[in-house]
Coordinates of C-alpha atoms in Angstrom, one line a residue:
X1 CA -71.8 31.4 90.2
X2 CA -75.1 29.9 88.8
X3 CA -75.6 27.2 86.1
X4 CA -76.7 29.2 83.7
X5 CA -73.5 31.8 84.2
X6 CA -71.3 28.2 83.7
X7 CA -73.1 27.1 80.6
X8 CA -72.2 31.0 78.9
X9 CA -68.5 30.3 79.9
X10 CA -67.9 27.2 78.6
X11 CA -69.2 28.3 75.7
X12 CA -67.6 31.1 75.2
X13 CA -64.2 29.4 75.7
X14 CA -65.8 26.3 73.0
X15 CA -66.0 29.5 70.4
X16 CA -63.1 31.1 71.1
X17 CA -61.1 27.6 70.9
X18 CA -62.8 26.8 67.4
X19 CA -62.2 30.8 66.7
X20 CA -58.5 29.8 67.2
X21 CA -58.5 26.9 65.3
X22 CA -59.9 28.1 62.0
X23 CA -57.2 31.5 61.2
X24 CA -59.2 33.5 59.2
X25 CA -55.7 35.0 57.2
X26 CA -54.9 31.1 56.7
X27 CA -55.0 30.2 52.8
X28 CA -55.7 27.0 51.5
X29 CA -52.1 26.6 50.7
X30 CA -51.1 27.5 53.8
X31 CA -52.8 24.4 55.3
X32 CA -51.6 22.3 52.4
X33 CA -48.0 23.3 53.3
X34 CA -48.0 22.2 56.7
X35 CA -49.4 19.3 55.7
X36 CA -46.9 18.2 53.1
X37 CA -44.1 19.2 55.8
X38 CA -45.5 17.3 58.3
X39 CA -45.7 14.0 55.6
X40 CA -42.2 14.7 54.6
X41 CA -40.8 14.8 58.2
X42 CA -42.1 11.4 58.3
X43 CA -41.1 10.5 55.4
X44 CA -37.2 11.5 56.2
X45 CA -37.7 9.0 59.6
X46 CA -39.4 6.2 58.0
X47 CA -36.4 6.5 55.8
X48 CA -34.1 5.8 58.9
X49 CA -34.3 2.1 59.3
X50 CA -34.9 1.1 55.8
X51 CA -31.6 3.2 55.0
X52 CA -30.3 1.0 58.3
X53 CA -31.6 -2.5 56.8
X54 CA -30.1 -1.8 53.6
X55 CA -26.5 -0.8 54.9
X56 CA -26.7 -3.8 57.4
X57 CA -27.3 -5.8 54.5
X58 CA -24.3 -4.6 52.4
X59 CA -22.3 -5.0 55.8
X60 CA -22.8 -8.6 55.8
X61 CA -22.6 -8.9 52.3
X62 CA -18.9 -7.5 52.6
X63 CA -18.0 -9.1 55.5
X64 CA -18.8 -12.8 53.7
X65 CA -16.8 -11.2 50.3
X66 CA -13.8 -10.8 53.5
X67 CA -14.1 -13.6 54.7
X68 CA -14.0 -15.9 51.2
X69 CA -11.5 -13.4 50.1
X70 CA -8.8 -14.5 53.5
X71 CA -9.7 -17.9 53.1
X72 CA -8.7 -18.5 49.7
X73 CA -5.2 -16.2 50.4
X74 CA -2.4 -17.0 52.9
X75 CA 0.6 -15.1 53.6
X76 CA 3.7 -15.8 52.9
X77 CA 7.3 -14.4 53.0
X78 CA 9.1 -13.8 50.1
X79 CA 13.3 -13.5 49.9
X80 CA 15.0 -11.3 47.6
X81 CA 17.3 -13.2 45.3
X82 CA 18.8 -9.7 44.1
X83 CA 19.0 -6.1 45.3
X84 CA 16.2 -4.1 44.9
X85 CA 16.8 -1.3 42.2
X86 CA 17.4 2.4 44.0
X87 CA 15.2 4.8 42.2
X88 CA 15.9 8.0 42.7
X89 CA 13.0 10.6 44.1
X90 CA 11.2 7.5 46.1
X91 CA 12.0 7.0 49.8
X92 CA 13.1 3.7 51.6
X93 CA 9.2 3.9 52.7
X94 CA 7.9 3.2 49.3
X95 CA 8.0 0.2 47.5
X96 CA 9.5 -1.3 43.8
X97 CA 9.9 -4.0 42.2
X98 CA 12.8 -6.7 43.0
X99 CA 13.0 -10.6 42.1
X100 CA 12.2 -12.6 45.0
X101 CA 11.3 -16.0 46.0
X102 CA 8.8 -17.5 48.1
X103 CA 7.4 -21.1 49.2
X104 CA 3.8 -22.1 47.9
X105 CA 1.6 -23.3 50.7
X106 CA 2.1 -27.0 48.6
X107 CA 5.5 -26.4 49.4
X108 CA 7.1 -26.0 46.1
X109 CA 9.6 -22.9 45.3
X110 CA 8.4 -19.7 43.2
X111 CA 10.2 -16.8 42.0
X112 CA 9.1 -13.5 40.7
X113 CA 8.8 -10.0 40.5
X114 CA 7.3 -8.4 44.4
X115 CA 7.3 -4.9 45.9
X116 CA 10.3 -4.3 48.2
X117 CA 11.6 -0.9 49.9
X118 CA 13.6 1.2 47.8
X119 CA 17.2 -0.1 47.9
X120 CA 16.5 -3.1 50.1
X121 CA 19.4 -5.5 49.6
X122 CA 19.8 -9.3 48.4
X123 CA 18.3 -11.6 51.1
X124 CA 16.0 -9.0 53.0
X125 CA 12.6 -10.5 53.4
X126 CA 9.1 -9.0 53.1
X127 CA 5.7 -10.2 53.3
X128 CA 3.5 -11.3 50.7
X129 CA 0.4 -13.0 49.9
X130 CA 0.0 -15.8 48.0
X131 CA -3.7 -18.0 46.4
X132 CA -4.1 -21.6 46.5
X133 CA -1.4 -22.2 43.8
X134 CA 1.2 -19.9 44.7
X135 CA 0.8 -17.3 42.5
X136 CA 1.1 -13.7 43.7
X137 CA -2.0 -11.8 44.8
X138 CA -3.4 -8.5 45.9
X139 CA -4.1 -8.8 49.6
X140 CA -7.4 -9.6 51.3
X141 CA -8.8 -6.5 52.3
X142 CA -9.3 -5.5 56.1
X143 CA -12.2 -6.5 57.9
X144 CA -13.4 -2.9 58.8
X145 CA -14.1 -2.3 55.5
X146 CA -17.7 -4.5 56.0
X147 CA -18.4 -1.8 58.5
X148 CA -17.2 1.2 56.5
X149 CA -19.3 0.1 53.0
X150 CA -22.7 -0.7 55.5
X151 CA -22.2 2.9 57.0
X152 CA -21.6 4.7 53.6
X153 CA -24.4 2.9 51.9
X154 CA -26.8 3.6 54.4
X155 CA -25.9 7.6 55.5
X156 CA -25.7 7.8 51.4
X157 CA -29.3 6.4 50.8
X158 CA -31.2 8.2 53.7
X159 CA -29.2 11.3 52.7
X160 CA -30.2 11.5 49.2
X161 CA -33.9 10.7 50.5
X162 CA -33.6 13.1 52.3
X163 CA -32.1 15.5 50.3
X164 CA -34.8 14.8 47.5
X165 CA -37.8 15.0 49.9
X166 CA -36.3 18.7 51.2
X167 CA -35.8 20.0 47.8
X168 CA -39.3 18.6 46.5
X169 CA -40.8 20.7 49.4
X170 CA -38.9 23.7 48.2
X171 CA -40.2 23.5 45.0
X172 CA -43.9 23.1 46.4
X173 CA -43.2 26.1 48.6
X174 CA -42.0 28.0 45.7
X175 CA -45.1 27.3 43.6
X176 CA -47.4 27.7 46.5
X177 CA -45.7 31.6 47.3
X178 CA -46.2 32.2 43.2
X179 CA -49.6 31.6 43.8
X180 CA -50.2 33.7 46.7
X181 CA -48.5 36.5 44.7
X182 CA -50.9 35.8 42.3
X183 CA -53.9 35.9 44.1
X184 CA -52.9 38.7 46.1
X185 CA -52.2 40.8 43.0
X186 CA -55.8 39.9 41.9
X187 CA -57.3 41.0 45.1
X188 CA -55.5 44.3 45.3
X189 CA -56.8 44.7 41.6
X190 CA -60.4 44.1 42.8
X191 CA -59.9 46.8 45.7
X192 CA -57.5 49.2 44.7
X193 CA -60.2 51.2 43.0
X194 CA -62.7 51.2 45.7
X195 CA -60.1 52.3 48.2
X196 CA -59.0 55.0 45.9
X197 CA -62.1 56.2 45.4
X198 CA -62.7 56.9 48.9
X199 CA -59.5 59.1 48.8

């Protein structure tokens, strides 16, 4: 094969590459489509680690709440001075309320109302939790918490990103397919009669 027979080749397969490249059916929409897709895919994966930042953030931000929380709360068991009430309908599982006693961690006595098992008799003991001065408190919640509020807060934000990036690409493809309509009905206008003339 000669030089000359190359040089027609090549170009040949240079036009019929840029003959691919520019679709002649393509609209201008069309292009604009893709092209918003492609910036919202990116979008929705940029989105990743800043959703991943923010819920590591709250992670250690709970985890510090924890660990204050356990430090300013110490167990302690409590004795029933009396028999817990037995109310009818709720299981020895679940709890009421019976008078009880407990030691402060300053060593002094307290008595008050705590949650016993249904029924539980005079002297039974069950756990409680007590602050700095004695006085009866929720307890400190558990420590996989931290990790359950950093996961939730950051599959919640990158989900609604997401979630708004998809549906604002809906709407954009919506519009775009209202204005194909439109310009299709517009062209069929301008040929219909010269079509149906020929008939």
């Amino acid at each position: 094969m000669d030089e000359g027979s190359e040089r027609e080749d090549s170009e040949r397969g240079a036009d019929s590459a840029s003959a691919a490249s520019r679709n002649s059916l393509a609209r201008p929409g069309d292009l604009l489509e893709r092209v918003v897709i492609a910036i919202a895919v990116l979008l929705v994966l940029l989105a990743l680690p800043v959703a991943a930042a923010i819920g590591s953030e709250v992670h250690s931000m709970r985890s510090d709440f924890i660990a204050t929380d356990v430090a300013e709360k110490h167990p302690a068991t409590a004795t029933l001075v009396e028999d817990a009430p037995v109310v009818a309908g709720v299981t020895g599982l679940e709890n009421v309320e019976a008078r009880a006693e407990w030691t402060t961690p300053g060593g002094l006595t307290r008595t008050g109302l705590v949650a016993a098992p249904n029924g539980s008799p005079a002297g039974a003991e069950v756990e409680v939790w007590v602050d700095g001065l004695g006085g009866l408190v929720p307890p400190p919640p558990q420590s996989d918490g931290a990790v359950l509020a950093g996961v939730t807060v950051a599959l919640g934000l990158w989900a609604g990103f997401a979630g708004a990036i998809v549906l604002a690409c809906m709407v954009l493809r919506a519009v775009l397919n209202r204005l194909r309509a439109t310009e299709l009905e517009r062209e069929w206008a301008r040929v219909e009669p010269v079509w149906t003339s020929r008939a």
